[in-house]
Amino acid sequence: MKLEGKVALITGGGRGIGRGIAEVFAEEGADVVVNDIDITAPEVDGVVQWIRSKGRRSKAFQADVSKRAEVETMFEEAWSEFGHVDILVNNAGIETIVPFLELKDEQWTRVTDVDLRGPWLCSQTFCKRVVAEGRKASIVNIGSVQAAKIIAGRTHYAPAKLGLEALTRNVSAEMTPLGIRVNCVHPGFIATSMTEWILNSPEILPEILKQISTGRPGEPREIGTVAAFFASDEASYLTGQSIHVDGGWVFK
Ligand code: NAD
């Protein structure tokens, strides 16, 4: 197993891609801290129970990743419950679709706060603790194909995700010498509640699938397997990298 003995904290782990990552990590031997913005949602407990059913430890911690005080409390509690955290997956993210000329300040701010400030805040808080303890660790950021591909109505989301790729490289350059590797997975079109409206659209779905070489949406666990590799010691010489896991969408 790739992640035996490790503890992973997955932001936005309560459903979708975060759940897929949590499942694969648990199967690879990790205990999993599940973060979400509202842990009273039944699906969050569903993830925790699933991980426990595989014989791993798991607990949910509530925090809005864009709020420093909540993030610091979450890491404090996770450390005291699990003793250490070895892997951070910055997965929590939101997407809205708004034409550029109609985009409002608060829409720009919320999306960039969750999708870029959140990973920055979580990474900094995590790294301070890991560096103070002198442990080795790994961060996996969950970006988007939209860091490289233009899809209308995302002049807030796409820059946040491209920014996350730059954050990956820059944090990697400063933290890898201290023992923390940082990499990024850019998912393509993955079947989750974020994409449900496309999956249910008989007009839009075939148009998108035509652009994807595999001809189908990806599954959350297909992001999880790549994230697990990045997080594992098998990827010990891999840092600062971003990879598209998109069924061949971005370059078609
Ligand atoms: P989702 O909406 O199904 O799940 C997102 C999770 O993040 C939810 O559990 C939500 O409650 C949580 N969350 C949202 N805001 C949060 C906050 N401020 N603090 C903590 N948790 C928060 O979405 P998904 O499709 O699973 O997306 C996961 C990640 O993958 C996102 O970063 C998204 O941008 C990225 N992504 C998704 C796709 C796709 O096709 N689904 C494609 C590219 C990138």
Short mmCIF file of C-alpha atoms and ligand atoms in Angstrom, two decimals:
data_model
loop_
_atom_site.label_atom_id
_atom_site.label_comp_id
_atom_site.label_asym_id
_atom_site.label_seq_id
_atom_site.Cartn_x
_atom_site.Cartn_y
_atom_site.Cartn_z
CA MET A 1 0.00 0.00 0.00
CA LYS A 2 1.29 3.41 -1.03
CA LEU A 3 0.17 5.46 1.99
CA GLU A 4 0.52 3.05 4.92
CA GLY A 5 0.97 4.88 8.23
CA LYS A 6 0.23 8.32 6.77
CA VAL A 7 -2.47 10.76 7.84
CA ALA A 8 -4.07 12.83 5.07
CA LEU A 9 -6.26 15.91 5.40
CA ILE A 10 -8.54 16.41 2.40
CA THR A 11 -10.34 19.73 2.08
CA GLY A 12 -13.84 19.53 0.63
CA GLY A 13 -13.63 15.79 1.26
CA GLY A 14 -17.34 15.37 1.91
CA ARG A 15 -18.38 14.53 -1.64
CA GLY A 16 -17.36 14.42 -5.29
CA ILE A 17 -13.67 14.38 -6.16
CA GLY A 18 -12.75 14.85 -2.48
CA ARG A 19 -14.63 11.65 -1.62
CA GLY A 20 -12.94 9.79 -4.49
CA ILE A 21 -9.53 10.88 -3.17
CA ALA A 22 -10.51 9.92 0.40
CA GLU A 23 -11.59 6.42 -0.71
CA VAL A 24 -8.40 5.71 -2.66
CA PHE A 25 -6.21 7.10 0.15
CA ALA A 26 -7.96 4.89 2.73
CA GLU A 27 -7.52 1.83 0.49
CA GLU A 28 -3.83 2.74 0.19
CA GLY A 29 -3.50 2.65 3.98
CA ALA A 30 -3.97 6.29 5.05
CA ASP A 31 -6.05 7.61 7.93
CA VAL A 32 -8.16 10.44 6.57
CA VAL A 33 -9.19 13.79 8.07
CA VAL A 34 -12.24 14.95 6.13
CA ASN A 35 -12.68 18.72 5.96
CA ASP A 36 -15.81 20.37 4.69
CA ILE A 37 -17.60 23.68 5.05
CA ASP A 38 -20.64 22.02 6.68
CA ILE A 39 -19.95 18.69 8.34
CA THR A 40 -23.58 18.25 9.39
CA ALA A 41 -24.35 17.33 5.76
CA PRO A 42 -25.15 13.57 5.78
CA GLU A 43 -22.77 12.90 2.87
CA VAL A 44 -19.80 14.01 5.01
CA ASP A 45 -20.59 11.42 7.67
CA GLY A 46 -21.04 8.92 4.82
CA VAL A 47 -17.39 9.44 3.80
CA VAL A 48 -16.14 9.12 7.40
CA GLN A 49 -18.11 5.89 7.94
CA TRP A 50 -16.88 4.45 4.61
CA ILE A 51 -13.25 5.07 5.59
CA ARG A 52 -13.80 3.55 9.04
CA SER A 53 -15.39 0.49 7.40
CA LYS A 54 -12.03 -0.06 5.67
CA GLY A 55 -10.29 -0.17 9.06
CA ARG A 56 -8.80 3.34 8.88
CA ARG A 57 -9.25 6.22 11.30
CA SER A 58 -11.33 9.14 10.13
CA LYS A 59 -12.98 12.24 11.52
CA ALA A 60 -14.67 15.26 9.97
CA PHE A 61 -13.55 18.80 10.80
CA GLN A 62 -15.54 21.83 9.76
CA ALA A 63 -13.78 24.88 8.32
CA ASP A 64 -14.25 27.33 5.49
CA VAL A 65 -10.83 27.04 3.82
CA SER A 66 -10.83 30.74 2.98
CA LYS A 67 -11.01 31.80 6.68
CA ARG A 68 -7.67 31.86 8.52
CA ALA A 69 -9.07 31.39 12.05
CA GLU A 70 -11.15 28.38 10.99
CA VAL A 71 -8.22 26.84 9.09
CA GLU A 72 -5.85 27.25 12.04
CA THR A 73 -8.37 25.70 14.45
CA MET A 74 -8.92 22.79 12.06
CA PHE A 75 -5.21 21.95 11.82
CA GLU A 76 -4.83 22.36 15.61
CA GLU A 77 -7.66 19.88 16.21
CA ALA A 78 -6.50 17.47 13.50
CA TRP A 79 -2.98 17.40 14.97
CA SER A 80 -4.25 16.81 18.49
CA GLU A 81 -6.62 14.03 17.34
CA PHE A 82 -4.25 12.23 14.92
CA GLY A 83 -0.80 13.20 16.31
CA HIS A 84 0.50 14.32 12.90
CA VAL A 85 -0.67 15.04 9.37
CA ASP A 86 1.57 13.98 6.48
CA ILE A 87 -0.49 14.83 3.41
CA LEU A 88 -2.62 17.87 2.60
CA VAL A 89 -4.95 17.72 -0.40
CA ASN A 90 -6.27 21.15 -1.34
CA ASN A 91 -9.43 19.95 -3.08
CA ALA A 92 -12.22 22.26 -1.83
CA GLY A 93 -13.37 24.49 -4.64
CA ILE A 94 -16.37 26.24 -6.12
CA GLU A 95 -17.24 27.22 -9.67
CA THR A 96 -19.81 29.69 -10.91
CA ILE A 97 -20.52 30.64 -14.50
CA VAL A 98 -20.94 34.35 -15.15
CA PRO A 99 -20.25 36.31 -18.37
CA PHE A 100 -17.25 38.63 -17.92
CA LEU A 101 -19.22 41.89 -18.28
CA GLU A 102 -21.72 40.79 -15.62
CA LEU A 103 -19.22 39.47 -13.06
CA LYS A 104 -19.66 41.20 -9.69
CA ASP A 105 -16.99 41.97 -7.09
CA GLU A 106 -18.45 39.49 -4.61
CA GLN A 107 -18.52 36.68 -7.21
CA TRP A 108 -14.85 37.29 -8.12
CA THR A 109 -13.90 37.47 -4.44
CA ARG A 110 -15.74 34.34 -3.31
CA VAL A 111 -14.41 32.11 -6.08
CA THR A 112 -10.82 33.32 -5.81
CA ASP A 113 -11.04 33.19 -1.98
CA VAL A 114 -12.07 29.53 -1.90
CA ASP A 115 -10.10 28.28 -4.94
CA LEU A 116 -6.79 30.14 -4.44
CA ARG A 117 -6.63 31.86 -1.05
CA GLY A 118 -7.91 28.62 0.57
CA PRO A 119 -5.06 26.44 -0.76
CA TRP A 120 -2.55 29.17 0.14
CA LEU A 121 -3.88 29.46 3.72
CA CYS A 122 -4.13 25.69 4.24
CA SER A 123 -0.67 25.10 2.75
CA GLN A 124 0.98 27.77 4.90
CA THR A 125 -0.70 26.58 8.11
CA PHE A 126 0.19 22.94 7.30
CA CYS A 127 3.80 23.71 6.34
CA LYS A 128 4.47 25.76 9.48
CA ARG A 129 3.52 22.77 11.62
CA VAL A 130 5.38 20.19 9.52
CA VAL A 131 8.56 22.30 9.33
CA ALA A 132 8.47 22.96 13.10
CA GLU A 133 8.37 19.17 13.65
CA GLY A 134 11.04 18.46 11.03
CA ARG A 135 8.85 15.83 9.34
CA LYS A 136 8.53 14.98 5.64
CA ALA A 137 5.21 15.72 3.95
CA SER A 138 3.41 16.21 0.68
CA ILE A 139 0.79 18.60 -0.69
CA VAL A 140 -1.47 17.80 -3.64
CA ASN A 141 -3.46 20.68 -5.11
CA ILE A 142 -6.59 20.03 -7.16
CA GLY A 143 -6.65 22.55 -10.01
CA SER A 144 -8.67 22.30 -13.21
CA VAL A 145 -8.28 21.75 -16.92
CA GLN A 146 -9.45 25.37 -17.05
CA ALA A 147 -5.98 26.50 -15.99
CA ALA A 148 -5.12 25.75 -19.63
CA LYS A 149 -8.46 25.64 -21.47
CA ILE A 150 -10.84 28.52 -22.07
CA ILE A 151 -14.49 27.83 -21.27
CA ALA A 152 -16.83 30.83 -21.38
CA GLY A 153 -18.00 32.48 -18.17
CA ARG A 154 -15.01 31.56 -16.00
CA THR A 155 -12.92 34.78 -15.88
CA HIS A 156 -12.78 34.35 -12.09
CA TYR A 157 -12.48 30.53 -11.81
CA ALA A 158 -9.83 30.03 -14.53
CA PRO A 159 -7.36 32.61 -13.14
CA ALA A 160 -7.79 31.10 -9.67
CA LYS A 161 -6.93 27.63 -11.02
CA LEU A 162 -3.99 28.90 -13.10
CA GLY A 163 -2.88 30.74 -9.97
CA LEU A 164 -3.02 27.43 -8.12
CA GLU A 165 -0.56 25.98 -10.64
CA ALA A 166 1.80 28.89 -9.93
CA LEU A 167 1.25 28.46 -6.19
CA THR A 168 2.22 24.80 -6.62
CA ARG A 169 5.52 25.71 -8.27
CA ASN A 170 6.39 28.51 -5.87
CA VAL A 171 5.52 26.69 -2.65
CA SER A 172 7.39 23.67 -4.01
CA ALA A 173 10.53 25.76 -4.58
CA GLU A 174 10.50 27.03 -0.98
CA MET A 175 9.26 23.91 0.80
CA THR A 176 10.87 20.97 -1.02
CA PRO A 177 14.30 21.77 0.47
CA LEU A 178 12.56 21.52 3.87
CA GLY A 179 11.04 18.11 3.05
CA ILE A 180 7.60 18.96 1.65
CA ARG A 181 6.87 18.10 -1.98
CA VAL A 182 4.05 20.00 -3.72
CA ASN A 183 2.24 18.92 -6.89
CA CYS A 184 -1.03 19.62 -8.68
CA VAL A 185 -3.65 17.50 -10.45
CA HIS A 186 -5.83 19.27 -13.02
CA PRO A 187 -9.08 17.28 -13.41
CA GLY A 188 -10.99 17.43 -16.68
CA PHE A 189 -14.73 16.71 -16.81
CA ILE A 190 -15.48 14.58 -13.74
CA ALA A 191 -18.92 13.30 -12.74
CA THR A 192 -19.80 15.14 -9.49
CA SER A 193 -22.49 17.50 -8.24
CA MET A 194 -20.43 20.36 -9.75
CA THR A 195 -21.01 18.94 -13.24
CA GLU A 196 -24.48 17.44 -12.66
CA TRP A 197 -26.15 20.12 -14.78
CA ILE A 198 -23.99 19.14 -17.77
CA LEU A 199 -24.46 15.40 -17.19
CA ASN A 200 -28.22 16.00 -17.22
CA SER A 201 -28.23 18.16 -20.35
CA PRO A 202 -29.02 16.24 -23.58
CA GLU A 203 -27.77 19.29 -25.56
CA ILE A 204 -24.49 20.15 -23.80
CA LEU A 205 -23.26 16.68 -22.73
CA PRO A 206 -22.66 15.23 -26.25
CA GLU A 207 -20.88 18.44 -27.30
CA ILE A 208 -18.44 18.12 -24.40
CA LEU A 209 -17.91 14.36 -24.79
CA LYS A 210 -17.00 14.90 -28.46
CA GLN A 211 -14.01 16.97 -27.26
CA ILE A 212 -12.74 14.26 -24.88
CA SER A 213 -10.58 11.47 -26.34
CA THR A 214 -11.91 8.82 -23.93
CA GLY A 215 -15.47 9.84 -24.89
CA ARG A 216 -16.73 9.77 -21.29
CA PRO A 217 -16.61 11.79 -18.07
CA GLY A 218 -13.99 10.83 -15.49
CA GLU A 219 -14.79 9.33 -12.10
CA PRO A 220 -13.65 10.94 -8.81
CA ARG A 221 -11.50 7.90 -8.00
CA GLU A 222 -9.55 8.44 -11.24
CA ILE A 223 -8.35 11.71 -9.70
CA GLY A 224 -7.76 9.88 -6.39
CA THR A 225 -5.32 7.36 -7.89
CA VAL A 226 -3.12 10.10 -9.36
CA ALA A 227 -3.30 12.15 -6.14
CA ALA A 228 -2.27 9.03 -4.17
CA PHE A 229 0.76 8.55 -6.42
CA PHE A 230 1.81 12.21 -6.05
CA ALA A 231 1.39 11.97 -2.26
CA SER A 232 3.29 8.69 -1.94
CA ASP A 233 7.00 8.04 -1.50
CA GLU A 234 6.98 6.49 -5.00
CA ALA A 235 6.88 10.10 -6.27
CA SER A 236 9.88 11.11 -4.15
CA TYR A 237 11.62 12.95 -7.04
CA LEU A 238 8.45 14.70 -8.24
CA THR A 239 7.68 18.22 -7.08
CA GLY A 240 6.33 21.50 -8.51
CA GLN A 241 4.51 19.57 -11.27
CA SER A 242 0.99 19.84 -12.62
CA ILE A 243 -0.68 17.07 -14.60
CA HIS A 244 -3.94 17.00 -16.56
CA VAL A 245 -6.13 14.02 -15.72
CA ASP A 246 -8.75 14.73 -18.32
CA GLY A 247 -9.24 11.78 -20.67
CA GLY A 248 -7.36 13.74 -23.33
CA TRP A 249 -9.55 16.88 -23.29
CA VAL A 250 -7.18 19.80 -22.94
CA PHE A 251 -4.97 19.11 -25.94
CA LYS A 252 -7.61 17.71 -28.32
P1 NAD B 1 -18.25 19.37 -5.42
O1 NAD B 1 -19.03 20.62 -5.41
O2 NAD B 1 -18.95 18.07 -5.70
O3 NAD B 1 -17.45 19.19 -4.05
C1 NAD B 1 -16.74 20.27 -3.49
C2 NAD B 1 -16.64 20.05 -1.99
O4 NAD B 1 -15.95 21.18 -1.44
C3 NAD B 1 -18.02 20.01 -1.31
O5 NAD B 1 -18.04 18.99 -0.35
C4 NAD B 1 -18.14 21.40 -0.69
O6 NAD B 1 -19.00 21.46 0.44
C5 NAD B 1 -16.69 21.69 -0.32
N1 NAD B 1 -16.41 23.12 -0.17
C6 NAD B 1 -16.84 24.14 -0.96
N2 NAD B 1 -16.41 25.32 -0.49
C7 NAD B 1 -15.67 25.04 0.62
C8 NAD B 1 -14.97 25.84 1.56
N3 NAD B 1 -14.94 27.18 1.45
N4 NAD B 1 -14.33 25.23 2.56
C9 NAD B 1 -14.36 23.88 2.71
N5 NAD B 1 -15.04 23.06 1.86
C10 NAD B 1 -15.68 23.64 0.83
O7 NAD B 1 -17.08 19.62 -6.49
P2 NAD B 1 -16.05 18.60 -7.17
O8 NAD B 1 -16.46 18.45 -8.59
O9 NAD B 1 -15.85 17.41 -6.31
O10 NAD B 1 -14.76 19.53 -7.16
C11 NAD B 1 -13.65 19.31 -6.31
C12 NAD B 1 -12.47 20.12 -6.82
O11 NAD B 1 -12.16 19.71 -8.15
C13 NAD B 1 -12.73 21.62 -6.90
O12 NAD B 1 -11.57 22.32 -6.54
C14 NAD B 1 -13.05 21.85 -8.37
O13 NAD B 1 -12.75 23.15 -8.77
C15 NAD B 1 -12.13 20.83 -9.01
N6 NAD B 1 -12.54 20.42 -10.35
C16 NAD B 1 -13.68 19.72 -10.58
C17 NAD B 1 -14.00 19.33 -11.87
C18 NAD B 1 -15.21 18.51 -12.21
O14 NAD B 1 -15.42 18.25 -13.42
N7 NAD B 1 -16.01 18.07 -11.26
C19 NAD B 1 -13.14 19.66 -12.93
C20 NAD B 1 -11.99 20.38 -12.66
C21 NAD B 1 -11.70 20.74 -11.35
#
